[in-house]
PDB file of C-alpha atoms in Angstrom:
ATOM      1  CA  UNK A   1      -0.370  -0.040  -0.226  1.00 42.00           C
ATOM      2  CA  UNK A   2       1.357   3.708  -0.867  1.00 53.00           C
ATOM      3  CA  UNK A   3       2.775   5.399   2.116  1.00 79.00           C
ATOM      4  CA  UNK A   4       0.407   9.320   2.569  1.00 94.00           C
ATOM      5  CA  UNK A   5       3.774  10.992   1.545  1.00 97.00           C
ATOM      6  CA  UNK A   6       3.891  13.828  -0.474  1.00 98.00           C
ATOM      7  CA  UNK A   7       7.304  14.621  -1.749  1.00 98.00           C
ATOM      8  CA  UNK A   8       7.817  17.712  -2.884  1.00 98.00           C
ATOM      9  CA  UNK A   9      11.121  19.138  -5.501  1.00 97.00           C
ATOM     10  CA  UNK A  10      11.112  22.990  -4.439  1.00 94.00           C
ATOM     11  CA  UNK A  11      13.180  26.007  -3.088  1.00 90.00           C
ATOM     12  CA  UNK A  12      14.019  25.264   0.834  1.00 93.00           C
ATOM     13  CA  UNK A  13      11.125  26.230   2.885  1.00 94.00           C
ATOM     14  CA  UNK A  14      13.123  28.955   3.941  1.00 94.00           C
ATOM     15  CA  UNK A  15      13.406  30.993   0.671  1.00 92.00           C
ATOM     16  CA  UNK A  16       9.599  30.762   0.291  1.00 92.00           C
ATOM     17  CA  UNK A  17       6.881  33.876   1.479  1.00 92.00           C
ATOM     18  CA  UNK A  18       4.068  32.175   3.244  1.00 94.00           C
ATOM     19  CA  UNK A  19       1.362  34.898   2.431  1.00 92.00           C
ATOM     20  CA  UNK A  20       1.288  34.409  -1.089  1.00 92.00           C
ATOM     21  CA  UNK A  21       3.033  31.070  -1.396  1.00 94.00           C
ATOM     22  CA  UNK A  22       1.865  28.636  -3.523  1.00 96.00           C
ATOM     23  CA  UNK A  23       3.996  25.703  -2.737  1.00 96.00           C
ATOM     24  CA  UNK A  24       3.433  26.041   1.081  1.00 96.00           C
ATOM     25  CA  UNK A  25      -0.391  26.107   0.676  1.00 97.00           C
ATOM     26  CA  UNK A  26      -0.806  23.094  -1.720  1.00 98.00           C
ATOM     27  CA  UNK A  27       1.132  21.225   1.211  1.00 97.00           C
ATOM     28  CA  UNK A  28      -0.573  22.860   3.795  1.00 97.00           C
ATOM     29  CA  UNK A  29      -4.463  21.877   2.365  1.00 97.00           C
ATOM     30  CA  UNK A  30      -2.872  18.198   2.329  1.00 97.00           C
ATOM     31  CA  UNK A  31      -1.878  17.824   5.191  1.00 96.00           C
ATOM     32  CA  UNK A  32      -5.144  17.874   6.308  1.00 94.00           C
ATOM     33  CA  UNK A  33      -6.209  14.486   4.902  1.00 94.00           C
ATOM     34  CA  UNK A  34      -3.395  13.346   7.521  1.00 94.00           C
ATOM     35  CA  UNK A  35      -0.935  13.007   4.040  1.00 97.00           C
ATOM     36  CA  UNK A  36       3.046  14.072   5.918  1.00 97.00           C
ATOM     37  CA  UNK A  37       5.307  16.568   3.811  1.00 98.00           C
ATOM     38  CA  UNK A  38       8.905  15.101   2.178  1.00 98.00           C
ATOM     39  CA  UNK A  39      10.338  18.266   0.564  1.00 97.00           C
ATOM     40  CA  UNK A  40      13.944  18.274  -0.594  1.00 97.00           C
ATOM     41  CA  UNK A  41      16.035  20.314  -3.286  1.00 95.00           C
ATOM     42  CA  UNK A  42      16.831  18.820  -7.149  1.00 93.00           C
ATOM     43  CA  UNK A  43      20.176  19.100  -6.396  1.00 94.00           C
ATOM     44  CA  UNK A  44      19.786  16.244  -3.952  1.00 95.00           C
ATOM     45  CA  UNK A  45      18.070  14.195  -6.331  1.00 96.00           C
ATOM     46  CA  UNK A  46      20.084  11.084  -7.016  1.00 97.00           C
ATOM     47  CA  UNK A  47      19.522   7.404  -9.037  1.00 97.00           C
ATOM     48  CA  UNK A  48      21.360   4.211  -6.581  1.00 96.00           C
ATOM     49  CA  UNK A  49      21.047   1.061  -7.033  1.00 95.00           C
ATOM     50  CA  UNK A  50      18.564   1.271  -9.656  1.00 94.00           C
ATOM     51  CA  UNK A  51      16.588   3.373  -7.393  1.00 97.00           C
ATOM     52  CA  UNK A  52      15.460   7.257  -7.124  1.00 98.00           C
ATOM     53  CA  UNK A  53      16.339   8.355  -4.272  1.00 98.00           C
ATOM     54  CA  UNK A  54      16.145  12.067  -2.948  1.00 98.00           C
ATOM     55  CA  UNK A  55      18.523  13.412   0.084  1.00 98.00           C
ATOM     56  CA  UNK A  56      15.727  16.364   1.724  1.00 98.00           C
ATOM     57  CA  UNK A  57      13.250  16.203   5.804  1.00 98.00           C
ATOM     58  CA  UNK A  58       9.764  16.479   6.712  1.00 98.00           C
ATOM     59  CA  UNK A  59       8.530  19.228   7.407  1.00 97.00           C
ATOM     60  CA  UNK A  60       5.368  20.767   8.444  1.00 97.00           C
ATOM     61  CA  UNK A  61       3.820  23.836   7.466  1.00 97.00           C
ATOM     62  CA  UNK A  62       1.488  25.824   9.752  1.00 95.00           C
ATOM     63  CA  UNK A  63       0.350  29.391   8.871  1.00 94.00           C
ATOM     64  CA  UNK A  64      -0.748  30.285  12.289  1.00 92.00           C
ATOM     65  CA  UNK A  65       3.653  30.574  13.451  1.00 91.00           C
ATOM     66  CA  UNK A  66       6.020  32.910  12.793  1.00 89.00           C
ATOM     67  CA  UNK A  67       8.689  30.491  11.488  1.00 93.00           C
ATOM     68  CA  UNK A  68       5.837  28.706   9.677  1.00 95.00           C
ATOM     69  CA  UNK A  69       7.536  25.399   8.968  1.00 97.00           C
ATOM     70  CA  UNK A  70       8.886  22.842  11.187  1.00 96.00           C
ATOM     71  CA  UNK A  71      11.269  19.894  10.336  1.00 97.00           C
ATOM     72  CA  UNK A  72      10.289  16.509  11.285  1.00 97.00           C
ATOM     73  CA  UNK A  73      13.137  14.459  10.538  1.00 97.00           C
ATOM     74  CA  UNK A  74      16.223  14.295   7.905  1.00 97.00           C
ATOM     75  CA  UNK A  75      17.021  12.189   6.043  1.00 96.00           C
ATOM     76  CA  UNK A  76      16.991   9.993   2.277  1.00 97.00           C
ATOM     77  CA  UNK A  77      13.576   8.624   1.042  1.00 97.00           C
ATOM     78  CA  UNK A  78      13.545   6.737  -2.044  1.00 97.00           C
ATOM     79  CA  UNK A  79      10.627   8.437  -4.158  1.00 97.00           C
ATOM     80  CA  UNK A  80       8.526   5.418  -5.477  1.00 97.00           C
ATOM     81  CA  UNK A  81       7.126   5.838  -1.366  1.00 96.00           C
ATOM     82  CA  UNK A  82       5.009   8.483  -2.684  1.00 97.00           C
ATOM     83  CA  UNK A  83       1.850   9.165  -3.865  1.00 96.00           C
ATOM     84  CA  UNK A  84       2.175  12.244  -5.340  1.00 97.00           C
ATOM     85  CA  UNK A  85       5.357  14.611  -6.603  1.00 98.00           C
ATOM     86  CA  UNK A  86       4.542  18.031  -7.335  1.00 98.00           C
ATOM     87  CA  UNK A  87       8.179  19.723  -8.726  1.00 96.00           C
ATOM     88  CA  UNK A  88       7.863  23.172  -7.699  1.00 95.00           C
ATOM     89  CA  UNK A  89      11.172  24.746  -7.906  1.00 90.00           C
ATOM     90  CA  UNK A  90      11.292  27.937  -9.241  1.00 81.00           C
ATOM     91  CA  UNK A  91      13.117  28.333 -13.063  1.00 73.00           C
ATOM     92  CA  UNK A  92      15.634  29.305 -14.660  1.00 70.00           C
ATOM     93  CA  UNK A  93      15.020  25.447 -17.252  1.00 73.00           C
ATOM     94  CA  UNK A  94      18.107  24.954 -17.426  1.00 79.00           C
ATOM     95  CA  UNK A  95      20.116  21.758 -17.506  1.00 83.00           C
ATOM     96  CA  UNK A  96      19.657  20.822 -14.422  1.00 87.00           C
ATOM     97  CA  UNK A  97      16.107  21.688 -14.949  1.00 87.00           C
ATOM     98  CA  UNK A  98      16.801  19.339 -17.928  1.00 90.00           C
ATOM     99  CA  UNK A  99      17.837  15.546 -15.899  1.00 93.00           C
ATOM    100  CA  UNK A 100      15.990  16.216 -12.724  1.00 94.00           C
ATOM    101  CA  UNK A 101      13.221  16.155 -15.141  1.00 95.00           C
ATOM    102  CA  UNK A 102      14.930  12.721 -16.652  1.00 96.00           C
ATOM    103  CA  UNK A 103      15.461  11.885 -13.076  1.00 97.00           C
ATOM    104  CA  UNK A 104      11.883  11.426 -11.905  1.00 97.00           C
ATOM    105  CA  UNK A 105      10.677  10.614 -15.777  1.00 97.00           C
ATOM    106  CA  UNK A 106      12.245   7.046 -14.176  1.00 96.00           C
ATOM    107  CA  UNK A 107       8.976   6.786 -11.527  1.00 97.00           C
ATOM    108  CA  UNK A 108       6.278   8.208 -13.362  1.00 95.00           C
ATOM    109  CA  UNK A 109       4.227   4.763 -13.991  1.00 95.00           C
ATOM    110  CA  UNK A 110       4.746   4.178 -10.296  1.00 95.00           C
ATOM    111  CA  UNK A 111       4.219   7.871  -8.443  1.00 96.00           C
ATOM    112  CA  UNK A 112       2.476  10.528 -10.186  1.00 96.00           C
ATOM    113  CA  UNK A 113       4.797  13.315 -10.582  1.00 97.00           C
ATOM    114  CA  UNK A 114       2.741  16.718 -11.522  1.00 96.00           C
ATOM    115  CA  UNK A 115       3.552  18.160 -13.359  1.00 94.00           C
ATOM    116  CA  UNK A 116       5.063  15.519 -16.247  1.00 96.00           C
ATOM    117  CA  UNK A 117       8.143  15.655 -16.028  1.00 96.00           C
ATOM    118  CA  UNK A 118       8.262  14.537 -19.763  1.00 95.00           C
ATOM    119  CA  UNK A 119       5.481  17.832 -20.504  1.00 95.00           C
ATOM    120  CA  UNK A 120       7.555  20.190 -18.657  1.00 92.00           C
ATOM    121  CA  UNK A 121      10.982  19.824 -20.788  1.00 90.00           C
ATOM    122  CA  UNK A 122       8.848  19.326 -23.826  1.00 88.00           C
ATOM    123  CA  UNK A 123       6.467  23.615 -23.638  1.00 86.00           C
ATOM    124  CA  UNK A 124       8.897  25.086 -23.300  1.00 79.00           C
ATOM    125  CA  UNK A 125       6.868  28.424 -20.832  1.00 80.00           C
ATOM    126  CA  UNK A 126       7.460  31.107 -23.772  1.00 85.00           C
ATOM    127  CA  UNK A 127       8.349  29.003 -26.214  1.00 87.00           C
ATOM    128  CA  UNK A 128       5.334  26.379 -26.255  1.00 89.00           C
ATOM    129  CA  UNK A 129       3.661  30.173 -26.638  1.00 90.00           C
ATOM    130  CA  UNK A 130       4.755  30.270 -30.202  1.00 91.00           C
ATOM    131  CA  UNK A 131       1.198  28.032 -30.322  1.00 93.00           C
ATOM    132  CA  UNK A 132      -0.817  30.888 -29.355  1.00 95.00           C
ATOM    133  CA  UNK A 133       0.635  34.294 -31.782  1.00 94.00           C
ATOM    134  CA  UNK A 134      -2.875  34.682 -33.023  1.00 95.00           C
ATOM    135  CA  UNK A 135      -4.084  35.767 -29.297  1.00 97.00           C
ATOM    136  CA  UNK A 136      -0.852  37.679 -28.731  1.00 97.00           C
ATOM    137  CA  UNK A 137       0.795  40.911 -29.289  1.00 96.00           C
ATOM    138  CA  UNK A 138       3.270  40.845 -31.987  1.00 96.00           C
ATOM    139  CA  UNK A 139       6.222  38.846 -30.817  1.00 96.00           C
ATOM    140  CA  UNK A 140       9.437  37.592 -31.792  1.00 96.00           C
ATOM    141  CA  UNK A 141      11.903  34.412 -30.579  1.00 95.00           C
ATOM    142  CA  UNK A 142      15.674  35.334 -31.630  1.00 96.00           C
ATOM    143  CA  UNK A 143      19.315  36.351 -31.161  1.00 95.00           C
ATOM    144  CA  UNK A 144      19.655  38.179 -34.771  1.00 96.00           C
ATOM    145  CA  UNK A 145      19.749  41.199 -34.202  1.00 96.00           C
ATOM    146  CA  UNK A 146      19.015  41.834 -37.535  1.00 97.00           C
ATOM    147  CA  UNK A 147      16.136  40.329 -36.762  1.00 97.00           C
ATOM    148  CA  UNK A 148      16.208  42.424 -33.264  1.00 96.00           C
ATOM    149  CA  UNK A 149      16.675  46.220 -34.904  1.00 96.00           C
ATOM    150  CA  UNK A 150      13.540  45.650 -37.539  1.00 96.00           C
ATOM    151  CA  UNK A 151      11.429  45.066 -34.895  1.00 97.00           C
ATOM    152  CA  UNK A 152      12.083  48.254 -33.627  1.00 95.00           C
ATOM    153  CA  UNK A 153      11.778  50.244 -36.570  1.00 95.00           C
ATOM    154  CA  UNK A 154       8.212  48.246 -36.170  1.00 95.00           C
ATOM    155  CA  UNK A 155       7.176  49.079 -33.079  1.00 95.00           C
ATOM    156  CA  UNK A 156       9.272  51.462 -31.109  1.00 85.00           C
ATOM    157  CA  UNK A 157       8.896  50.282 -27.635  1.00 94.00           C
ATOM    158  CA  UNK A 158       9.605  46.854 -27.369  1.00 95.00           C
ATOM    159  CA  UNK A 159       9.469  43.711 -24.012  1.00 94.00           C
ATOM    160  CA  UNK A 160      12.839  42.176 -24.531  1.00 95.00           C
ATOM    161  CA  UNK A 161      13.290  39.979 -21.980  1.00 91.00           C
ATOM    162  CA  UNK A 162      14.624  36.059 -21.209  1.00 90.00           C
ATOM    163  CA  UNK A 163      13.410  33.226 -23.068  1.00 85.00           C
ATOM    164  CA  UNK A 164      14.080  30.661 -19.631  1.00 78.00           C
ATOM    165  CA  UNK A 165      14.149  32.872 -16.510  1.00 67.00           C
ATOM    166  CA  UNK A 166      10.614  34.207 -13.910  1.00 65.00           C
ATOM    167  CA  UNK A 167       8.995  35.957 -12.267  1.00 65.00           C
ATOM    168  CA  UNK A 168       9.738  39.035 -13.837  1.00 64.00           C
ATOM    169  CA  UNK A 169      13.490  38.220 -13.916  1.00 77.00           C
ATOM    170  CA  UNK A 170      15.959  40.917 -16.556  1.00 81.00           C
ATOM    171  CA  UNK A 171      13.031  41.983 -18.142  1.00 89.00           C
ATOM    172  CA  UNK A 172      13.249  45.013 -20.111  1.00 92.00           C
ATOM    173  CA  UNK A 173      11.226  47.952 -21.596  1.00 92.00           C
ATOM    174  CA  UNK A 174      13.073  49.393 -24.028  1.00 94.00           C
ATOM    175  CA  UNK A 175      12.543  52.365 -26.621  1.00 93.00           C
ATOM    176  CA  UNK A 176      15.193  52.251 -29.287  1.00 92.00           C
ATOM    177  CA  UNK A 177      17.599  50.014 -30.292  1.00 93.00           C
ATOM    178  CA  UNK A 178      20.911  49.089 -28.155  1.00 93.00           C
ATOM    179  CA  UNK A 179      23.489  47.465 -29.885  1.00 95.00           C
ATOM    180  CA  UNK A 180      25.521  47.005 -27.048  1.00 95.00           C
ATOM    181  CA  UNK A 181      22.518  45.927 -24.650  1.00 94.00           C
ATOM    182  CA  UNK A 182      21.685  43.078 -27.692  1.00 95.00           C
ATOM    183  CA  UNK A 183      24.499  41.951 -27.882  1.00 95.00           C
ATOM    184  CA  UNK A 184      26.060  41.566 -23.687  1.00 95.00           C
ATOM    185  CA  UNK A 185      21.981  40.108 -24.029  1.00 93.00           C
ATOM    186  CA  UNK A 186      21.937  37.506 -26.198  1.00 95.00           C
ATOM    187  CA  UNK A 187      25.426  36.611 -24.282  1.00 93.00           C
ATOM    188  CA  UNK A 188      23.988  36.176 -21.173  1.00 92.00           C
ATOM    189  CA  UNK A 189      21.261  34.659 -22.517  1.00 90.00           C
ATOM    190  CA  UNK A 190      20.601  33.257 -26.325  1.00 91.00           C
ATOM    191  CA  UNK A 191      17.243  33.111 -27.349  1.00 92.00           C
ATOM    192  CA  UNK A 192      15.479  36.070 -26.018  1.00 94.00           C
ATOM    193  CA  UNK A 193      11.773  37.062 -26.715  1.00 94.00           C
ATOM    194  CA  UNK A 194      11.220  40.627 -27.605  1.00 96.00           C
ATOM    195  CA  UNK A 195       7.899  42.009 -27.788  1.00 95.00           C
ATOM    196  CA  UNK A 196       5.344  44.669 -28.831  1.00 96.00           C
ATOM    197  CA  UNK A 197       5.391  47.084 -25.598  1.00 95.00           C
ATOM    198  CA  UNK A 198       0.840  47.300 -24.150  1.00 94.00           C
ATOM    199  CA  UNK A 199       0.199  50.135 -22.227  1.00 93.00           C
ATOM    200  CA  UNK A 200      -2.593  48.813 -20.163  1.00 93.00           C
ATOM    201  CA  UNK A 201       0.275  47.115 -18.784  1.00 93.00           C
ATOM    202  CA  UNK A 202      -0.125  50.068 -16.183  1.00 92.00           C
ATOM    203  CA  UNK A 203      -3.704  48.830 -15.130  1.00 91.00           C
ATOM    204  CA  UNK A 204      -2.597  45.233 -14.331  1.00 91.00           C
ATOM    205  CA  UNK A 205      -2.339  42.217 -15.977  1.00 94.00           C
ATOM    206  CA  UNK A 206      -5.167  39.278 -15.802  1.00 95.00           C
ATOM    207  CA  UNK A 207      -3.269  35.482 -13.712  1.00 96.00           C
ATOM    208  CA  UNK A 208      -6.091  32.740 -15.207  1.00 97.00           C
ATOM    209  CA  UNK A 209      -5.404  29.532 -12.696  1.00 98.00           C
ATOM    210  CA  UNK A 210      -5.549  25.249 -15.099  1.00 98.00           C
ATOM    211  CA  UNK A 211      -6.654  23.293 -13.420  1.00 98.00           C
ATOM    212  CA  UNK A 212      -6.660  19.553 -15.391  1.00 98.00           C
ATOM    213  CA  UNK A 213      -7.898  21.270 -18.432  1.00 97.00           C
ATOM    214  CA  UNK A 214      -9.897  23.495 -16.088  1.00 98.00           C
ATOM    215  CA  UNK A 215     -10.096  27.293 -15.800  1.00 98.00           C
ATOM    216  CA  UNK A 216     -10.866  27.945 -12.374  1.00 98.00           C
ATOM    217  CA  UNK A 217     -10.459  31.495 -11.619  1.00 97.00           C
ATOM    218  CA  UNK A 218      -7.742  34.273 -12.544  1.00 97.00           C
ATOM    219  CA  UNK A 219      -6.641  37.742 -10.360  1.00 96.00           C
ATOM    220  CA  UNK A 220      -5.391  40.662 -11.253  1.00 94.00           C
ATOM    221  CA  UNK A 221      -1.446  41.936 -10.257  1.00 93.00           C
ATOM    222  CA  UNK A 222      -1.044  46.392 -10.904  1.00 93.00           C
ATOM    223  CA  UNK A 223       1.961  46.427 -11.339  1.00 90.00           C
ATOM    224  CA  UNK A 224       2.717  49.210  -8.542  1.00 88.00           C
ATOM    225  CA  UNK A 225       3.672  52.875 -10.255  1.00 87.00           C
ATOM    226  CA  UNK A 226       6.583  53.893 -12.313  1.00 79.00           C
ATOM    227  CA  UNK A 227       6.786  50.655 -13.031  1.00 81.00           C
ATOM    228  CA  UNK A 228       5.495  48.144 -15.805  1.00 82.00           C
ATOM    229  CA  UNK A 229       6.145  44.639 -14.292  1.00 80.00           C
ATOM    230  CA  UNK A 230       2.958  42.672 -12.708  1.00 77.00           C
ATOM    231  CA  UNK A 231       4.476  40.108 -10.921  1.00 75.00           C
ATOM    232  CA  UNK A 232       3.310  40.072  -7.090  1.00 75.00           C
ATOM    233  CA  UNK A 233       7.053  39.489  -6.605  1.00 72.00           C
ATOM    234  CA  UNK A 234       8.163  42.918  -8.229  1.00 75.00           C
ATOM    235  CA  UNK A 235       5.932  44.713  -5.591  1.00 77.00           C
ATOM    236  CA  UNK A 236       2.205  44.347  -7.530  1.00 85.00           C
ATOM    237  CA  UNK A 237      -0.626  44.735  -6.165  1.00 90.00           C
ATOM    238  CA  UNK A 238      -3.582  41.771  -6.530  1.00 92.00           C
ATOM    239  CA  UNK A 239      -7.118  42.566  -7.078  1.00 95.00           C
ATOM    240  CA  UNK A 240     -10.148  40.271  -7.772  1.00 95.00           C
ATOM    241  CA  UNK A 241     -11.575  39.869 -11.480  1.00 94.00           C
ATOM    242  CA  UNK A 242     -13.150  38.967 -13.471  1.00 95.00           C
ATOM    243  CA  UNK A 243     -12.385  37.179 -17.286  1.00 97.00           C
ATOM    244  CA  UNK A 244     -13.909  39.184 -20.114  1.00 97.00           C
ATOM    245  CA  UNK A 245     -15.978  36.212 -23.243  1.00 98.00           C
ATOM    246  CA  UNK A 246     -12.732  36.712 -24.795  1.00 98.00           C
ATOM    247  CA  UNK A 247     -10.178  35.561 -22.264  1.00 97.00           C
ATOM    248  CA  UNK A 248     -11.929  32.981 -21.128  1.00 98.00           C
ATOM    249  CA  UNK A 249     -12.499  31.680 -24.394  1.00 98.00           C
ATOM    250  CA  UNK A 250      -8.797  31.542 -25.028  1.00 97.00           C
ATOM    251  CA  UNK A 251      -7.901  30.089 -21.224  1.00 97.00           C
ATOM    252  CA  UNK A 252      -9.991  27.476 -22.268  1.00 98.00           C
ATOM    253  CA  UNK A 253      -8.174  26.831 -24.769  1.00 97.00           C
ATOM    254  CA  UNK A 254      -5.040  26.543 -23.974  1.00 97.00           C
ATOM    255  CA  UNK A 255      -6.125  24.124 -20.795  1.00 97.00           C
ATOM    256  CA  UNK A 256      -7.641  22.268 -23.231  1.00 97.00           C
ATOM    257  CA  UNK A 257      -3.890  21.242 -25.218  1.00 96.00           C
ATOM    258  CA  UNK A 258      -2.599  21.395 -21.642  1.00 96.00           C
ATOM    259  CA  UNK A 259      -4.071  18.815 -20.286  1.00 97.00           C
ATOM    260  CA  UNK A 260      -4.028  16.567 -23.431  1.00 96.00           C
ATOM    261  CA  UNK A 261      -0.149  17.637 -23.555  1.00 94.00           C
ATOM    262  CA  UNK A 262      -0.029  16.019 -20.002  1.00 95.00           C
ATOM    263  CA  UNK A 263       0.654  19.438 -17.890  1.00 96.00           C
ATOM    264  CA  UNK A 264      -2.321  19.415 -14.670  1.00 98.00           C
ATOM    265  CA  UNK A 265      -1.730  22.693 -13.718  1.00 98.00           C
ATOM    266  CA  UNK A 266      -0.912  26.233 -15.652  1.00 97.00           C
ATOM    267  CA  UNK A 267      -1.311  29.255 -15.291  1.00 96.00           C
ATOM    268  CA  UNK A 268      -1.538  32.507 -18.644  1.00 96.00           C
ATOM    269  CA  UNK A 269      -1.590  34.985 -17.859  1.00 95.00           C
ATOM    270  CA  UNK A 270      -3.251  38.234 -20.092  1.00 96.00           C
ATOM    271  CA  UNK A 271      -2.507  42.303 -21.126  1.00 95.00           C
ATOM    272  CA  UNK A 272      -5.642  43.979 -22.760  1.00 95.00           C
ATOM    273  CA  UNK A 273      -7.253  40.435 -23.385  1.00 96.00           C
ATOM    274  CA  UNK A 274      -3.735  39.780 -24.905  1.00 97.00           C
ATOM    275  CA  UNK A 275      -2.138  36.695 -24.034  1.00 95.00           C
ATOM    276  CA  UNK A 276       0.722  37.914 -23.090  1.00 91.00           C
ATOM    277  CA  UNK A 277       3.840  34.272 -23.927  1.00 85.00           C
ATOM    278  CA  UNK A 278       3.803  33.291 -20.467  1.00 85.00           C
ATOM    279  CA  UNK A 279       2.031  29.315 -20.206  1.00 91.00           C
ATOM    280  CA  UNK A 280       3.934  28.905 -16.569  1.00 92.00           C
ATOM    281  CA  UNK A 281       3.744  25.229 -15.979  1.00 92.00           C
ATOM    282  CA  UNK A 282       6.972  24.478 -13.598  1.00 86.00           C
ATOM    283  CA  UNK A 283       6.140  26.125 -10.449  1.00 88.00           C
ATOM    284  CA  UNK A 284       1.827  28.172 -11.631  1.00 91.00           C
ATOM    285  CA  UNK A 285       1.823  30.564  -8.496  1.00 91.00           C
ATOM    286  CA  UNK A 286      -1.241  32.808  -6.969  1.00 93.00           C
ATOM    287  CA  UNK A 287      -3.229  30.286  -5.249  1.00 97.00           C
ATOM    288  CA  UNK A 288      -2.320  32.012  -2.044  1.00 96.00           C
ATOM    289  CA  UNK A 289      -3.029  35.655  -3.543  1.00 95.00           C
ATOM    290  CA  UNK A 290      -6.579  33.916  -4.746  1.00 97.00           C
ATOM    291  CA  UNK A 291      -7.908  32.437  -2.052  1.00 97.00           C
ATOM    292  CA  UNK A 292      -6.979  36.022   0.722  1.00 96.00           C
ATOM    293  CA  UNK A 293      -9.071  37.805  -2.267  1.00 96.00           C
ATOM    294  CA  UNK A 294     -11.620  34.785  -3.012  1.00 96.00           C
ATOM    295  CA  UNK A 295     -11.980  32.739  -0.620  1.00 96.00           C
ATOM    296  CA  UNK A 296     -12.328  30.606  -3.217  1.00 97.00           C
ATOM    297  CA  UNK A 297      -9.610  27.334  -1.831  1.00 98.00           C
ATOM    298  CA  UNK A 298      -8.468  26.023  -5.644  1.00 98.00           C
ATOM    299  CA  UNK A 299      -5.142  24.317  -3.589  1.00 98.00           C
ATOM    300  CA  UNK A 300      -8.654  22.093  -2.445  1.00 98.00           C
ATOM    301  CA  UNK A 301      -9.483  22.095  -5.996  1.00 98.00           C
ATOM    302  CA  UNK A 302      -6.171  20.812  -7.150  1.00 98.00           C
ATOM    303  CA  UNK A 303      -5.922  17.646  -4.350  1.00 98.00           C
ATOM    304  CA  UNK A 304      -9.764  16.577  -5.813  1.00 97.00           C
ATOM    305  CA  UNK A 305      -8.620  16.910  -9.165  1.00 97.00           C
ATOM    306  CA  UNK A 306      -5.733  14.841  -8.151  1.00 95.00           C
ATOM    307  CA  UNK A 307      -8.035  11.788  -6.985  1.00 90.00           C
ATOM    308  CA  UNK A 308     -10.054  12.140  -9.055  1.00 84.00           C
TER     309      UNK A 308
END
């Protein structure tokens, strides 16, 4: 019989913010069902004697306490003892990330891994959005200086971001082409994403939560004064909103596609009813914030849908 253990592959709890973190929110919810939470970092994942082993710790979360987590026991655990395993570490989507998915591939027939390791390897968060470019502002993915220069001539005001970053990091709003900047940026990030700037970002974006092929809710995130970044980690303010008919139609289409591609949990973002090109499948966030705004518990929905 499978133990009632949930493994979370993620960043150490001490690096997480309990007020907003989705991993903690998911773990706290399943604790109520008497599941034990085993936490480990991807670097502590190994294959030893044909077994997938993680060096980590059992942990308990409690929102009522200032120190919101308590490490109960440090140990090595054979991950096939777990009922579910959540891949929740932050990107970048680098070689270490890819290696961890290849290791988890070896046990996914015995442990339910969310999201499926092969699926998150194949669904590159930004490049996957090229499938939906008709719903997006004008966007290119390139490291060709001439193509980027032409894009600037066309649009003047452009958002520039790496393909494999996260949480609003290394994103720039540029009003003219700067050769030295792009030479340095491309050297560091290789292919990059350039997108026509949408002024209505000042009014906020919309983060949509997709669980098991269903559109389950959304919040808006309004950038702080003087910023164009809508990430909560960059100081944006969350508010409760509803999706427009157009946004709902696009969200349902993407959600069904992702379910076919074995993506159980994802987040997508809209600006001014246009998809911004981020299909978040590695460690989608926002469920705790959505609960605080709406009192709708999507962590409960997550586990119910997973068990179904």
